[in-house]
Coordinates of C-alpha atoms in Angstrom, one line a residue:
X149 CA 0.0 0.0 0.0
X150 CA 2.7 2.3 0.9
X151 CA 4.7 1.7 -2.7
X152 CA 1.3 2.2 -4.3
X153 CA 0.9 5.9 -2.5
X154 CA 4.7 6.4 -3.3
X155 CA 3.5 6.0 -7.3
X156 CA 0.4 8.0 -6.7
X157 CA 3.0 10.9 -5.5
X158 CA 4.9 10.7 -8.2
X159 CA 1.9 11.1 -11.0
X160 CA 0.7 14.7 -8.8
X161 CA 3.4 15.9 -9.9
X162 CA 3.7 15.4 -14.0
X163 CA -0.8 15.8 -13.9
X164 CA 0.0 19.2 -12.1
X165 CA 2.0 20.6 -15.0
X166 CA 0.1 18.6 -17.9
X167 CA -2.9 20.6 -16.3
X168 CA -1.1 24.1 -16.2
X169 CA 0.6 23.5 -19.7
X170 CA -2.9 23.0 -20.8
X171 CA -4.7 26.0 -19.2
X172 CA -1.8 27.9 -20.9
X173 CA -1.8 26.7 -24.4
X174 CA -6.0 27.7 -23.7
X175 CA -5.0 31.1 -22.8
X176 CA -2.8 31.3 -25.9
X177 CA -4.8 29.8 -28.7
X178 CA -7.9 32.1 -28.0
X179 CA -7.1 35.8 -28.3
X180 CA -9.3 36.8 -24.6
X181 CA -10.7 34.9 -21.8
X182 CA -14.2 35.7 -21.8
X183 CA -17.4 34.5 -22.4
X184 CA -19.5 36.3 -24.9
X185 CA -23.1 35.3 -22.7
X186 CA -21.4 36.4 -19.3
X187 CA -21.7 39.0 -16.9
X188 CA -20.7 42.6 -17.5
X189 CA -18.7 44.2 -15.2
X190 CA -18.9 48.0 -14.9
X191 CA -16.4 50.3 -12.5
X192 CA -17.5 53.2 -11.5
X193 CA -16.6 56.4 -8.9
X194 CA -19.3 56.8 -6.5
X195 CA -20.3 58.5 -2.8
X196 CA -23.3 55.9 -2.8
X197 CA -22.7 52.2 -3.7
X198 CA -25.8 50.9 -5.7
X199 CA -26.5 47.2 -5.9
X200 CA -27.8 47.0 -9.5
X201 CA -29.1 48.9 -12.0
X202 CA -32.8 48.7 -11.2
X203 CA -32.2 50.4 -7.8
X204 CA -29.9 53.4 -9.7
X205 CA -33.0 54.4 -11.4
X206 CA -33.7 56.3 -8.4
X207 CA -29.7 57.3 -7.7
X208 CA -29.5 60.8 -8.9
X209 CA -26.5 61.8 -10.2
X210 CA -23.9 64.4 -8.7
X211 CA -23.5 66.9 -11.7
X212 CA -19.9 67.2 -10.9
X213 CA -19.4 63.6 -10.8
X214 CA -18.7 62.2 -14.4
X215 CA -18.7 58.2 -13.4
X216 CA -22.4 58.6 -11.4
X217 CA -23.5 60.1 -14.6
X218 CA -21.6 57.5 -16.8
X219 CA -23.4 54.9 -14.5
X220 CA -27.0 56.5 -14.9
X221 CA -26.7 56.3 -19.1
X222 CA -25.2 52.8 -18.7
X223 CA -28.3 51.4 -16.3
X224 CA -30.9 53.4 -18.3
X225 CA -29.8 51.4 -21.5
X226 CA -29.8 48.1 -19.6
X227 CA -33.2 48.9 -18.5
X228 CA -34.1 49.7 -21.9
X229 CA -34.2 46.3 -23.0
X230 CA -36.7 43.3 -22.7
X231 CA -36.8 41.3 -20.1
X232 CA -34.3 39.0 -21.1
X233 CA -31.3 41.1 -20.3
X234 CA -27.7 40.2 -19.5
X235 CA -25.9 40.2 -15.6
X236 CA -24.6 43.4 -14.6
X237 CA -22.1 43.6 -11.8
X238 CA -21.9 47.1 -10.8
X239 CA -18.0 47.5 -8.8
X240 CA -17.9 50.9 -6.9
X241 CA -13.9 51.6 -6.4
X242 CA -15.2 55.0 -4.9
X243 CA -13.3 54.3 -1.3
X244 CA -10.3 52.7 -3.1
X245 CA -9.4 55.7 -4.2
X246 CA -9.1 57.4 -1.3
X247 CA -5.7 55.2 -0.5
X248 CA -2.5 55.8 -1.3
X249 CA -1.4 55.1 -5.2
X250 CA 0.3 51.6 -4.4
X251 CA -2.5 50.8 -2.0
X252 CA -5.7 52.1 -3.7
X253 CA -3.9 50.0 -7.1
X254 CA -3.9 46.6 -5.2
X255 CA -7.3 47.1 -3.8
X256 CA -8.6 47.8 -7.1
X257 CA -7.2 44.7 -8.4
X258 CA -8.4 42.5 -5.6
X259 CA -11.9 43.9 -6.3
X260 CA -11.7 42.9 -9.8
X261 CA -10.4 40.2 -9.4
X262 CA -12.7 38.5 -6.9
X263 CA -15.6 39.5 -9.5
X264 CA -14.3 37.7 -12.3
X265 CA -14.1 35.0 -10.2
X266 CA -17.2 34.3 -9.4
X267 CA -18.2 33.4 -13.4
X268 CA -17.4 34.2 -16.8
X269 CA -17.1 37.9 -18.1
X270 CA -18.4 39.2 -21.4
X271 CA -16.2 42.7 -20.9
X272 CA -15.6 45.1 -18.4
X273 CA -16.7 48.6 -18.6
X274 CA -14.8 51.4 -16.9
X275 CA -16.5 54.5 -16.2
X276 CA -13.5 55.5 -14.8
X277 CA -11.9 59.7 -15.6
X278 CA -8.5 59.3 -17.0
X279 CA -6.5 59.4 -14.1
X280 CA -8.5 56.1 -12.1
X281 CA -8.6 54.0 -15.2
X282 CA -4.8 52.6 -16.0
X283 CA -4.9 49.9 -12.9
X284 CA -8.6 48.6 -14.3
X285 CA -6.3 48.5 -18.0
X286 CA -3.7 46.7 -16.6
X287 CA -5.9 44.2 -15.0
X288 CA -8.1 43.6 -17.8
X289 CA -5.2 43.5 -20.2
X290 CA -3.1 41.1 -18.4
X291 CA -5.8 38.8 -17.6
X292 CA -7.1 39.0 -21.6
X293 CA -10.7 40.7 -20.7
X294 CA -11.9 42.9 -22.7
X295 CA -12.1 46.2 -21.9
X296 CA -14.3 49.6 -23.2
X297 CA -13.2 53.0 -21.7
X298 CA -16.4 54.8 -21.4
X299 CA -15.3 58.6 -20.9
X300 CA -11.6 58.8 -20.3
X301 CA -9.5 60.4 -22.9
X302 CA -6.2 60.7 -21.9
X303 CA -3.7 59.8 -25.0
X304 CA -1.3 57.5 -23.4
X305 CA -4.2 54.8 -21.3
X306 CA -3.8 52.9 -24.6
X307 CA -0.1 53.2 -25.9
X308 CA 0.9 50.5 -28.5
X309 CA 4.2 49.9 -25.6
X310 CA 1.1 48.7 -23.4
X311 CA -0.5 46.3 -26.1
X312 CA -3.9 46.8 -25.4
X313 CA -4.1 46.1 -29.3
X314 CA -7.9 44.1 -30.3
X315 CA -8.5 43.8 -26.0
X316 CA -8.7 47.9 -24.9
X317 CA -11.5 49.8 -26.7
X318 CA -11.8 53.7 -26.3
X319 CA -15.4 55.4 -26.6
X320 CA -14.3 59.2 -26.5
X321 CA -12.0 60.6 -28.9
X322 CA -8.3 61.7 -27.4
X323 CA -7.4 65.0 -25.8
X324 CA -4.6 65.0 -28.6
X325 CA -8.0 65.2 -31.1
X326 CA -9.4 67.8 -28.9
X327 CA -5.7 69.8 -29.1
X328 CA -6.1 69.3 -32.8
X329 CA -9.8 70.6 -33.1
X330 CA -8.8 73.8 -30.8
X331 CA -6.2 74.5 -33.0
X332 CA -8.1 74.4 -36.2
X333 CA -11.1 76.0 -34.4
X334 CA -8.8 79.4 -33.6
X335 CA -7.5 78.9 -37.0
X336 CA -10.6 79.6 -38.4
X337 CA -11.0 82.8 -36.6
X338 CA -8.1 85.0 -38.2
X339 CA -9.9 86.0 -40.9
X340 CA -7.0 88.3 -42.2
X341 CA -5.9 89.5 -39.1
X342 CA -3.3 88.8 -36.3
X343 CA -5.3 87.1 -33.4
X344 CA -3.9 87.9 -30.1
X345 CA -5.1 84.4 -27.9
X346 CA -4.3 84.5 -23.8
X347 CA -4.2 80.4 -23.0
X348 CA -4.8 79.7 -19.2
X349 CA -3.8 76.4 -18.4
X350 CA -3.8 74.5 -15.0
X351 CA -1.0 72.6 -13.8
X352 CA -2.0 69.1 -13.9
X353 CA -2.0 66.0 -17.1
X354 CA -5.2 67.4 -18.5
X355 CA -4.1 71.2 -18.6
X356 CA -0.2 70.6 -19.3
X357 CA -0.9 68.3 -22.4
X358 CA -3.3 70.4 -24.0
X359 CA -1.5 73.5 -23.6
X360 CA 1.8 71.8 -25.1
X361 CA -0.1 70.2 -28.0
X362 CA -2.1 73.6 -28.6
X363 CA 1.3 75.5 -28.6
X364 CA 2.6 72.8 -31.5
X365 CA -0.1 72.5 -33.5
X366 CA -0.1 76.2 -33.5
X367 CA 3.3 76.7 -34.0
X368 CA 3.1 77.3 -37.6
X369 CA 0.5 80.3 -37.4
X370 CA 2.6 82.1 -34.1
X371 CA 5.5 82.1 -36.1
X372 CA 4.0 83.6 -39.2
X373 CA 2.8 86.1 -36.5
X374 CA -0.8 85.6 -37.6
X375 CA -1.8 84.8 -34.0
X376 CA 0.0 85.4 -30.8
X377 CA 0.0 83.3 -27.6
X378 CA 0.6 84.5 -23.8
X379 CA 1.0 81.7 -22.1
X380 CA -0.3 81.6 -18.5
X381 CA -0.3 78.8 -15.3
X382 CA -3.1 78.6 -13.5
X383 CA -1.7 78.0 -9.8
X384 CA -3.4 77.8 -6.5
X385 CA -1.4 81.1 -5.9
X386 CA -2.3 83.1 -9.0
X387 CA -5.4 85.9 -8.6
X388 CA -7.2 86.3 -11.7
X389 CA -7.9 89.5 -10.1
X390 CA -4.6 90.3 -10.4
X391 CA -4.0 89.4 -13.9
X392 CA -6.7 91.8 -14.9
X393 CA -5.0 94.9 -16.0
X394 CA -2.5 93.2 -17.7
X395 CA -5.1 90.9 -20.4
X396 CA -6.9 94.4 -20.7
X397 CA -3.9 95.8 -21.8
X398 CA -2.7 93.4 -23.8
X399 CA -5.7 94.1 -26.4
X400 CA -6.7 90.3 -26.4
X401 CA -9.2 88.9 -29.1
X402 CA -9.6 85.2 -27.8
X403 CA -8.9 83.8 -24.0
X404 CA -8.8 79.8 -23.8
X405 CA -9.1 78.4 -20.5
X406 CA -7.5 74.1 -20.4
X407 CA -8.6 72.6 -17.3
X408 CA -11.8 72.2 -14.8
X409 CA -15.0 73.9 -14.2
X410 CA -14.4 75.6 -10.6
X411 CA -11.1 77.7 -12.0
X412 CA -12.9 78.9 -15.2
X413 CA -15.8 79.7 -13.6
X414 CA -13.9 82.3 -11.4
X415 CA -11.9 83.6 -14.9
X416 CA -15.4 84.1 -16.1
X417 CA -16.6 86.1 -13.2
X418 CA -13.3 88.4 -12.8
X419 CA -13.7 88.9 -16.6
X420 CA -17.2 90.2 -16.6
X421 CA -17.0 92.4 -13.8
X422 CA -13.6 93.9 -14.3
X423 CA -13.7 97.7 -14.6
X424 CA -10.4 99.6 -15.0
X425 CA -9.4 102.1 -12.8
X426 CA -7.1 105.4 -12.9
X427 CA -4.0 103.2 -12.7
X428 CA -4.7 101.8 -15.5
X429 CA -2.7 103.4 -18.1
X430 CA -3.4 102.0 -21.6
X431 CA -6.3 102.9 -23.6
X432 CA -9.8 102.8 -22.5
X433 CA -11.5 100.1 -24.1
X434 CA -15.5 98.1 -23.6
X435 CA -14.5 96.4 -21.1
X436 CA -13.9 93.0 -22.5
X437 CA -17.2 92.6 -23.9
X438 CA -15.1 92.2 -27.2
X439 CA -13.7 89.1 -26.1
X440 CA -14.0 85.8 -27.3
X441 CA -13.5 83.2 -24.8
X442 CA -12.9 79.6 -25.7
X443 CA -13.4 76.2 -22.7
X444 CA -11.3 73.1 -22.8
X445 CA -13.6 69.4 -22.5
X446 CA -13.3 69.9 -18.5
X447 CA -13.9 73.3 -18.1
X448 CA -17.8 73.0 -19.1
X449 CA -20.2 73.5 -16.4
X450 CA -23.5 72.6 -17.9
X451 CA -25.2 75.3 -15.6
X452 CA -23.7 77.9 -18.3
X453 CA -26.1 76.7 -20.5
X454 CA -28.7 78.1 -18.5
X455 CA -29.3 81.9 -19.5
X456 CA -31.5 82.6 -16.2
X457 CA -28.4 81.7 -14.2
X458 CA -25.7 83.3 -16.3
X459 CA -26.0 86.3 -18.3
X460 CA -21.9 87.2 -19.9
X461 CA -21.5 90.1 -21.8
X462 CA -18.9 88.3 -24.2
X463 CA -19.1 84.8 -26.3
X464 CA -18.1 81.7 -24.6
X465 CA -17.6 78.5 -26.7
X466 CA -17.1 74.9 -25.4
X467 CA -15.0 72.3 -27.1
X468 CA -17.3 69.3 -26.7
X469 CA -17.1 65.6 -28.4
X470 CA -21.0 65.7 -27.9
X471 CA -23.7 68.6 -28.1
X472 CA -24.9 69.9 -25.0
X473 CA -27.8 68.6 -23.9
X474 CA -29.3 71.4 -23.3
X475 CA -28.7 72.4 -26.5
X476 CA -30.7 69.2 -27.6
X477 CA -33.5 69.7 -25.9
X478 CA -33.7 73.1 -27.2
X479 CA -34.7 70.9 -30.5
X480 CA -38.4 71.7 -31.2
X481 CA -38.0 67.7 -33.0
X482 CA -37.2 66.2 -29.6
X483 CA -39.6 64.1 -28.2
X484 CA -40.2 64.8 -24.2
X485 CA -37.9 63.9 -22.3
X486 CA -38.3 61.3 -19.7
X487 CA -36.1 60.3 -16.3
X488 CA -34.1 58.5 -18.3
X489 CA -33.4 60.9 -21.2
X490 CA -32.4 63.7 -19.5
X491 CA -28.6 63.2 -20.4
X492 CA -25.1 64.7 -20.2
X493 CA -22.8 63.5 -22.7
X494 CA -21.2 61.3 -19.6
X495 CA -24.6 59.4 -19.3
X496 CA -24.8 59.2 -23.6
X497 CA -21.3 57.5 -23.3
X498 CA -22.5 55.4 -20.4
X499 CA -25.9 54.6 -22.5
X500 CA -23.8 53.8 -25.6
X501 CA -20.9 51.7 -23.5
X502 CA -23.6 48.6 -23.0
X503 CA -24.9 48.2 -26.3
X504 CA -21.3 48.5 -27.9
X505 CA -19.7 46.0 -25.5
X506 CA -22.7 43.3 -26.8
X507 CA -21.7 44.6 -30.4
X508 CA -18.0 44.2 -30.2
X509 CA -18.5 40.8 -28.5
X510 CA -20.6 39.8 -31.5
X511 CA -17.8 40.7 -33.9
X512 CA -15.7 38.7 -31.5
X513 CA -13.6 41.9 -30.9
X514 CA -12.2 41.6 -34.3
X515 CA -10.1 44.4 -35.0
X516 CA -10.3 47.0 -37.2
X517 CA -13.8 46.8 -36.0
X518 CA -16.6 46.6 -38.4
X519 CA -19.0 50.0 -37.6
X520 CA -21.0 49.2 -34.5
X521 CA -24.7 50.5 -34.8
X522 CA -26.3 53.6 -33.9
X523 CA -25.3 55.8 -30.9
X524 CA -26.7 58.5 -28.8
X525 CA -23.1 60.5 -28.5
X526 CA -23.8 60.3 -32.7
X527 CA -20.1 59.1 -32.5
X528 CA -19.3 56.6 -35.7
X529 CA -18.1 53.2 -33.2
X530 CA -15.1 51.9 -35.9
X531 CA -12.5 51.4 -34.3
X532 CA -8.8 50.6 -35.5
X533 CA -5.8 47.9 -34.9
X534 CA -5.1 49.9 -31.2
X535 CA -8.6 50.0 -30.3
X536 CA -8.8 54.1 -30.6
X537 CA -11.7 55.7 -32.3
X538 CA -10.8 56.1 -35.7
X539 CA -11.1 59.5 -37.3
X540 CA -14.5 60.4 -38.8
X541 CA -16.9 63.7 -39.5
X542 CA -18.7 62.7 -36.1
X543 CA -15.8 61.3 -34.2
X544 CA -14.0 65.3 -33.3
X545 CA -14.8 67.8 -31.2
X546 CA -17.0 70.5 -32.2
X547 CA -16.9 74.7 -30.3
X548 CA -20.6 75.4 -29.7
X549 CA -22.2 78.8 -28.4
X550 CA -22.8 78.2 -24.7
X551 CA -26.8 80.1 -24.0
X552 CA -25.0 82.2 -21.3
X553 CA -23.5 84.6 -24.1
X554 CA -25.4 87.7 -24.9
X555 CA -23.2 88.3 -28.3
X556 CA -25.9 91.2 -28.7
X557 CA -24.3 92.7 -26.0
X558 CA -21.6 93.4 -28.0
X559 CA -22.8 96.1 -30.0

């Protein structure tokens, strides 16, 4: 008996590695290991943890809070269909972020992990701003899930170095686009004449990129002196206040604000209420009622769509992948809306991010992609080898007229 268990001992050993040999040549003759029928796993930022998507129909979302507004679009279009509707695990990473980087990384990965292993995965869906989303791209690329990126844009989540190639699918097009679109945008405002441009920019990966790609891209023009840039950082130190006689001085046609909603909101403010004083000793001018101010992505506060609540005596355009919805519901075509209509272009992307995981699956995540259906973003879903949005008419960003300018005011 004891010889026979010696022999049994022995086989462990060589079944052991047969078996791992096995689950390895599995991993490498199918491109992903997912199940096109399973579960889909959605990450998302949240103060309040919702169970599933039936109880987020009554979440309401915090309008600074891109992911809970991602979420709503993404559970509205699960509720949309029949009753036959695929498994939704909803993984709020919402206190994991509080943690240190190293700590609030692991944490995430432990969450994900333990939810892919309790059955098979169709995708995972990250709802994630740019800066949460790399350890939910690391995780779903090393463990060959596929992965959409609902509303982060940031150029380098998907670089080819990281082969997320046919696994890593991004919904919004890059800030590198929105650099691009910028550029051309102020390019189409010369006209004939030198354009004198004042670009804020705030200190952090959203701000610094796009002010170094607008300043290429625009290289061309500032060195043919048909438009001129002054550069300024937008520190926790720096006083718009203080900047004021300076930009009045400076006889500016166009100010461009790259970063978030609270800081441009007070440039905004300082701008339309500035009056010069005595000490003041270039030429008196309107006021800056002649200005032109353009808004980075992040900078858009939707409440400036609202002309009860804001009322500025000089244009303000927002560079947008999507219209505003206010601007859509301004549509006299648009039927009325219901709870579950009443979108941002977050909760579009979150809406679209369901049906084009099921559509993607369907193609088997073949890449290029084939065009994926119809969208409410009105973004063309084709995506190429590295899983970006390819270029299209539909697939930029677009500077639209927010309703709190009163261009009549400039008269």
């Amino acid at each position: 008996m004891q010889e026979l268990l010696n022999w049994a001992r022995r086989l462990v050993y060589p079944a052991a590695m047969c078996l791992l040999l096995w689950a390895g040549w599995q991993v490498l003759a199918s491109p992903f290991v997912f199940d096109s029928s399973g579960k889909i796993i959605a990450v998302y930022d949240g103060d309040l943890t919702v169970q599933d998507c039936t109880e987020a129909a009554h979440m309401t979302p915090d309008k600074e809070n891109i992911s809970e507004q991602a979420l709503g679009g993404f559970c509205a279009a699960w509720r949309a269909l029949p009753k036959a509707r695929p498994e939704v695990d909803l993984l709020n990473v919402h206190n994991e972020k509080d943690d240190r980087v190293e700590s609030k990384t692991t944490k995430m990965y432990q969450q994900l992990a333990s939810r892919v292993a309790l059955g098979p995965v169709a995708g995972v869906i990250s709802l994630l701003t740019s800066p949460d989303s790399p350890p939910v791209v690391r995780f779903c690329r090393t463990m060959q899930i596929p992965l959409l990126l609902a509303v982060a844009a940031n150029d380098d989540l998907m670089a080819p170095a990281e082969d997320t190639s046919g696994l890593v699918f991004r919904m919004m097009p890059t800030n590198g686009r929105q650099a691009e679109d910028m550029a051309a945008w102020l390019d189409q405002q010369v006209h004939g004449r030198q354009l004198r441009v004042a670009i804020f920019h705030e200190p952090n990966t959203f701000g610094e990129f796009l002010q170094r790609q607008l300043n290429h891209v625009l290289l061309p023009k500032t060195r043919s002196k048909e438009i001129t840039l002054f550069n300024f950082e937008v520190t926790e130190q720096l006083e718009f206040a203080d900047l004021m006689p300076q930009l009045w001085c400076e006889r500016l046609d166009m100010i461009v604000y790259l970063g978030f909603a609270p800081r441009a909101m007070d440039l905004l403010n300082k701008l339309r209420w500035y009056k010069a004083d005595d000490q003041v000793t270039c030429p008196a001018r309107d006021a800056f009622k002649k200005v032109t101010v353009l808004l980075s992505s992040g900078a858009y506060n939707e409440e400036l769509n609202d002309p009860e609540k804001y009322a500025f005596p000089f244009e303000i355009y927002a560079v947008l992948p999507t219209q505003p919805a206010a601007m859509k519901a301004a549509k006299p075509n648009r039927p009325n809306a219901s709870q579950d209509d009443e979108e941002t272009a977050a909760s579009e992307y979150g809406y679209d991010s369901f049906s084009l995981l099921e559509d993607l699956a369907a193609q088997k995540f073949k890449i290029p992609s084939q065009p994926v259906g119809t969208s409410k973003t009105g973004h063309d879903y084709h995506f190429d080898k590295n899983g970006e949005l390819m270029p299209a008419e539909k697939n930029h960003y677009q500077a639209y007229l927010l309703a709190s300018s009163r261009p009549e005011r400039k008269q």
